[in-house]
Short mmCIF file of C-alpha atoms in Angstrom, two decimals:
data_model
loop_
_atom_site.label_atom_id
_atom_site.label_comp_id
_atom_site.label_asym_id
_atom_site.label_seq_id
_atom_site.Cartn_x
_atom_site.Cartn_y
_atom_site.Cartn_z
CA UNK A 1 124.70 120.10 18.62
CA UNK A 2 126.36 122.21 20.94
CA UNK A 3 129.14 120.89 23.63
CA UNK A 4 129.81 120.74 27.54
CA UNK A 5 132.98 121.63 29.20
CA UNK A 6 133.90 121.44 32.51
CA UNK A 7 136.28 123.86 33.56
CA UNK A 8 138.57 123.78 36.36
CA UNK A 9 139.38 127.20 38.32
CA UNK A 10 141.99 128.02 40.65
CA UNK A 11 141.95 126.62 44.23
CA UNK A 12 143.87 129.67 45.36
CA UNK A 13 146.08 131.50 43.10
CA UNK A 14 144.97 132.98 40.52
CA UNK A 15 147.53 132.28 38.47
CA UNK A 16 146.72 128.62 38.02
CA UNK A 17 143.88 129.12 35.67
CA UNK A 18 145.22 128.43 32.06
CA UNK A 19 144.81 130.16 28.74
CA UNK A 20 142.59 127.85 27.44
CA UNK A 21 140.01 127.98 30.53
CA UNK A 22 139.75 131.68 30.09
CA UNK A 23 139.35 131.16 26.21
CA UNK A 24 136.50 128.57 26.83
CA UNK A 25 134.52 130.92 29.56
CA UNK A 26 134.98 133.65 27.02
CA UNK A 27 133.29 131.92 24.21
CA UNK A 28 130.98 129.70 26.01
CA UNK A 29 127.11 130.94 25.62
CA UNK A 30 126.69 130.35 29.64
CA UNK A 31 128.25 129.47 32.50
CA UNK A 32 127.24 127.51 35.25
CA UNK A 33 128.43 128.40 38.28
CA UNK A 34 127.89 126.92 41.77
CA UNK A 35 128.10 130.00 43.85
CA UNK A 36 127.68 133.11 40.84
CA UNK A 37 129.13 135.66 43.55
CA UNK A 38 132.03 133.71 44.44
CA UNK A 39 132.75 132.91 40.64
CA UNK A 40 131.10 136.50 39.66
CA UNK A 41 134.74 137.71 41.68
CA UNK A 42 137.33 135.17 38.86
CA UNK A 43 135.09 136.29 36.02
CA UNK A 44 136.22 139.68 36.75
CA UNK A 45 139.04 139.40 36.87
CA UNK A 46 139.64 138.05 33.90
CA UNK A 47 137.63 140.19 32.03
CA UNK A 48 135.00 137.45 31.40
CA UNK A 49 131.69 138.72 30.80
CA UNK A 50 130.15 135.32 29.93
CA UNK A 51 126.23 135.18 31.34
CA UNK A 52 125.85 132.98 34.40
CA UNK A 53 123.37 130.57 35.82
CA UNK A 54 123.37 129.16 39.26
CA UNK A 55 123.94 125.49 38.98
CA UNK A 56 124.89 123.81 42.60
CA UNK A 57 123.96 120.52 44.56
CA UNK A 58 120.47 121.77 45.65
CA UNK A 59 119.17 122.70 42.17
CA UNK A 60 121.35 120.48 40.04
CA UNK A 61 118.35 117.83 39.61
CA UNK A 62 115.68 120.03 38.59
CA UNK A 63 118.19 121.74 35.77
CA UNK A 64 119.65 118.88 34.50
CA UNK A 65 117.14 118.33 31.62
CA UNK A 66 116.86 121.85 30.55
CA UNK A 67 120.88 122.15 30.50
CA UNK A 68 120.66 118.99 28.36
CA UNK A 69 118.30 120.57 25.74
CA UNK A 70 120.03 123.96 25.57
CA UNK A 71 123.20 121.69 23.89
CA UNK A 72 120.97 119.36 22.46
CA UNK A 73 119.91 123.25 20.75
CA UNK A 74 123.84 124.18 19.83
CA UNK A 75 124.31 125.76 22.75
CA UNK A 76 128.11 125.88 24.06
CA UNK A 77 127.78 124.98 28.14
CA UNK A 78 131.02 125.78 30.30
CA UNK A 79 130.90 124.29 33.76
CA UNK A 80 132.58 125.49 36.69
CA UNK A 81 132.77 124.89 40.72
CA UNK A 82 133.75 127.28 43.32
CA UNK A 83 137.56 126.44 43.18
CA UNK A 84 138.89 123.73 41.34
CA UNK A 85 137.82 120.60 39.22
CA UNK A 86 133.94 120.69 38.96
CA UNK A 87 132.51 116.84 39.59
CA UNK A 88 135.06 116.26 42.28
CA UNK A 89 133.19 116.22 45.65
CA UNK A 90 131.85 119.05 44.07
CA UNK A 91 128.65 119.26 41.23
CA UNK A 92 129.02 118.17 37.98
CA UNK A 93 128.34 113.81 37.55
CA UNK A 94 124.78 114.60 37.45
CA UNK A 95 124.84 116.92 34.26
CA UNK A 96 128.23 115.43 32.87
CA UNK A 97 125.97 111.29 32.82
CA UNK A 98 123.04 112.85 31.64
CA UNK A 99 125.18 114.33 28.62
CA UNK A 100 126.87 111.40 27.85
CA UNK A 101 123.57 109.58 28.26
CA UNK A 102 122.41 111.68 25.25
CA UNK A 103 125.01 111.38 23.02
CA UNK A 104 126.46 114.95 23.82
CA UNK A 105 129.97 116.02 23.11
CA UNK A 106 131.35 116.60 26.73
CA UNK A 107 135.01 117.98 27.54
CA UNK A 108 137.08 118.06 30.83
CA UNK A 109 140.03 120.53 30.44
CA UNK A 110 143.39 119.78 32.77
CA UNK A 111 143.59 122.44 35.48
CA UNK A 112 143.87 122.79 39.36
CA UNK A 113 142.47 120.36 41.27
CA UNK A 114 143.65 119.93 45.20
CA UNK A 115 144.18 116.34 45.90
CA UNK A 116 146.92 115.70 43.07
CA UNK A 117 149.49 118.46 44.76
CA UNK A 118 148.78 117.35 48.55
CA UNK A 119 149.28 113.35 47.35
CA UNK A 120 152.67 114.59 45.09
CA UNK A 121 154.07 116.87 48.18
CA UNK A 122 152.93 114.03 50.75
CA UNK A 123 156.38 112.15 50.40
CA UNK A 124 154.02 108.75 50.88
CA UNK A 125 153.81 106.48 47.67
CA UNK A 126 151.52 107.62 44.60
CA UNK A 127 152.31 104.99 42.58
CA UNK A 128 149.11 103.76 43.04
CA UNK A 129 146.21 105.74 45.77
CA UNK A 130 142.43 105.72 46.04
CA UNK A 131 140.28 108.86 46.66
CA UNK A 132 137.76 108.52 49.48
CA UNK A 133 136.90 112.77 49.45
CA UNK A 134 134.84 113.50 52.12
CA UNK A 135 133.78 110.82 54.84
CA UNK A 136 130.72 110.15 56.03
CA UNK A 137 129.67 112.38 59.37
CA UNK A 138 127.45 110.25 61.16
CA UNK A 139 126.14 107.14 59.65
CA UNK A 140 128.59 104.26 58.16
CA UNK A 141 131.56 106.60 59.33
CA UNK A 142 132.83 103.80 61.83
CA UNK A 143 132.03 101.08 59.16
CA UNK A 144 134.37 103.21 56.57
CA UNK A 145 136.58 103.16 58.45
CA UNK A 146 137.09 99.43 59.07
CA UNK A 147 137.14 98.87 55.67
CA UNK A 148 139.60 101.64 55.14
CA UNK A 149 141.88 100.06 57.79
CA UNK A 150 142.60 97.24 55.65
CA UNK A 151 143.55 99.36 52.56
CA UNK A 152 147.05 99.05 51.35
CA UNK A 153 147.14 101.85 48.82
CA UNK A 154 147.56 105.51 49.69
CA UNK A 155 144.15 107.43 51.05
CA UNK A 156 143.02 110.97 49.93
CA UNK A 157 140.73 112.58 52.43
CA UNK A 158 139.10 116.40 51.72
CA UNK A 159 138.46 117.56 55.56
CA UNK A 160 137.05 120.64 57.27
CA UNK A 161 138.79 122.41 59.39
CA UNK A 162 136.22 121.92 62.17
CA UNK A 163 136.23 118.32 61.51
CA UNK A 164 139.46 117.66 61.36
CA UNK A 165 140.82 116.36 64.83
CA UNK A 166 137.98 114.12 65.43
CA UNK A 167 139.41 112.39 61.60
CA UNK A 168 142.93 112.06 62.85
CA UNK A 169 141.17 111.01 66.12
CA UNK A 170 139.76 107.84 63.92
CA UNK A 171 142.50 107.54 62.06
CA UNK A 172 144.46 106.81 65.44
CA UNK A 173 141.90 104.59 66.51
CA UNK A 174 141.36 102.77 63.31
CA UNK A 175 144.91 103.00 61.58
CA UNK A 176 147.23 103.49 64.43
CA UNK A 177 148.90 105.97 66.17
CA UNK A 178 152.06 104.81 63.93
CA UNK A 179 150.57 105.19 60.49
CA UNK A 180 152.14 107.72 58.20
CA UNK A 181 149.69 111.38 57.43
CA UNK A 182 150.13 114.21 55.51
CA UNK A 183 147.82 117.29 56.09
CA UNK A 184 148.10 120.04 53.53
CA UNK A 185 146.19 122.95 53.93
CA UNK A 186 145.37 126.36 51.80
CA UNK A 187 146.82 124.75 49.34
CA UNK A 188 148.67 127.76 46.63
CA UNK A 189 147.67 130.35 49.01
CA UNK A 190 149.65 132.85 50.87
CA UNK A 191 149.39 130.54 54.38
CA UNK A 192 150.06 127.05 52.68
CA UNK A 193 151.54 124.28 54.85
CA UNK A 194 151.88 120.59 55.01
CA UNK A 195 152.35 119.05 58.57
CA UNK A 196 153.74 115.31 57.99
CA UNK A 197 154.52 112.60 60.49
CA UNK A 198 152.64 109.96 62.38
CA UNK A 199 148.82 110.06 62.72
CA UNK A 200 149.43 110.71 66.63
CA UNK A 201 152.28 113.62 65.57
CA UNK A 202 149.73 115.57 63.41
CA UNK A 203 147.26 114.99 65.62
CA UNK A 204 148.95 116.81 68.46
CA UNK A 205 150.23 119.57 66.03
CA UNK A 206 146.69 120.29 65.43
CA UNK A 207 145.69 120.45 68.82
CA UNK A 208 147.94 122.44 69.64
CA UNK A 209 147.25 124.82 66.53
CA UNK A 210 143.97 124.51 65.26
CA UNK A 211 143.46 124.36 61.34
CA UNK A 212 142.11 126.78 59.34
CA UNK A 213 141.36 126.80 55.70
CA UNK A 214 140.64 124.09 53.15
CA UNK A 215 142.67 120.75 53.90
CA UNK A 216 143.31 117.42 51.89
CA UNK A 217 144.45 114.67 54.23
CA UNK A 218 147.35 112.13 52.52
CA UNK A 219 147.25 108.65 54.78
CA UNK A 220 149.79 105.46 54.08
CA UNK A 221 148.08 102.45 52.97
CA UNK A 222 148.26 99.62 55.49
CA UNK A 223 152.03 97.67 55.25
CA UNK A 224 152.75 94.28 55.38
CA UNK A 225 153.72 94.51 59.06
CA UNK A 226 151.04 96.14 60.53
#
């Protein structure tokens, strides 16, 4: 039987992808890709001329099965997501359960992810966090974050820039204007920053300059005191 890897790919320098993820891409007998233009640009690069297949959130049901079969077949599978770790708030735990639901060989390599360097450079404890990725818009938003309120480990949040002062908004309301944030945004890329301080702090820094870019949002866990 073949194998499944899921590759991860570089969030914003190039230089972060590793030897081995180029090696794998290379020898893999397709790629799946969730955007094939955007990963049809790192291929390049590279030098990777690996066949591609389009394999994102609105299609990932229907190819599941025939993905499955192809390694069932001996067919080596490489996933990948438009910038780093596939399966993390982006597609991947539909294909990666379904292999290990068949008995399938499946392998994560180590690579660039975005939440590990924003929690590292935060300054706020890591010793132990939990990873909330993106919140709900509309419905059980306000009920998340009640629960969340009570947390007393460090909270990872992926945001969108256009979404972003309405979260620090809540995280005021729910969390207090006191509680400690991080926001790190274009993370490895030429405009990279991380604005720390108080939820209120950060929120007036980013209404005063509004974000742009991908951002990963580091929050204190509820203290003793509060």
């Amino acid at each position: 039987m073949g194998k499944l890897y899921l590759v991860p790919t570089p969030i914003g320098n190039l230089d972060d992808m590793t030897f081995r993820a180029i090696k794998v891409l290379q020898e893999a007998d397709l790629i799946l890709a969730e955007d094939t233009r955007t990963s049809g640009k790192l291929l390049k690069h590279f030098e990777i001329t690996t066949q591609m297949h389009s394999h994102h959130m609105h299609n990932e049901h229907k190819t599941v099965e025939g993905i499955v079969d192809r390694i069932k077949n001996g067919q080596t599978i490489a996933l990948i997501s438009d910038a780093g770790t596939p399966a993390i708030s982006d597609p991947g735990f539909l294909l990666t359960r379904a292999c290990v639901e068949a008995g399938l060989e499946v392998d994560c390599l180590p690579g660039a992810t975005a939440f590990v360097p924003a929690l590292v450079n935060s300054g706020l404890p890591n010793d132990k966090f939990v990873f909330e990725g993106f919140l709900p818009v509309k419905k059980g938003r306000q009920t998340r974050f009640q629960i969340l309120a009570e947390e007393d480990r460090t909270m990872i949040f992926y945001e969108s820039p256009h979404k972003l002062l309405k979260t620090l908004n809540n995280m005021v309301e729910f969390f207090g204007a006191a509680r400690k944030v991080s926001v790190s945004r274009e993370i490895s890329k030429l405009h990279e920053e991380t604005v720390r301080g108080t939820a209120a702090e950060v929120l007036k820094h980013y209404e005063n300059k509004p974000p742009k870019g991908e951002i990963v949002i580091v929050v204190a866990g509820k203290s003793k005191d509060q």
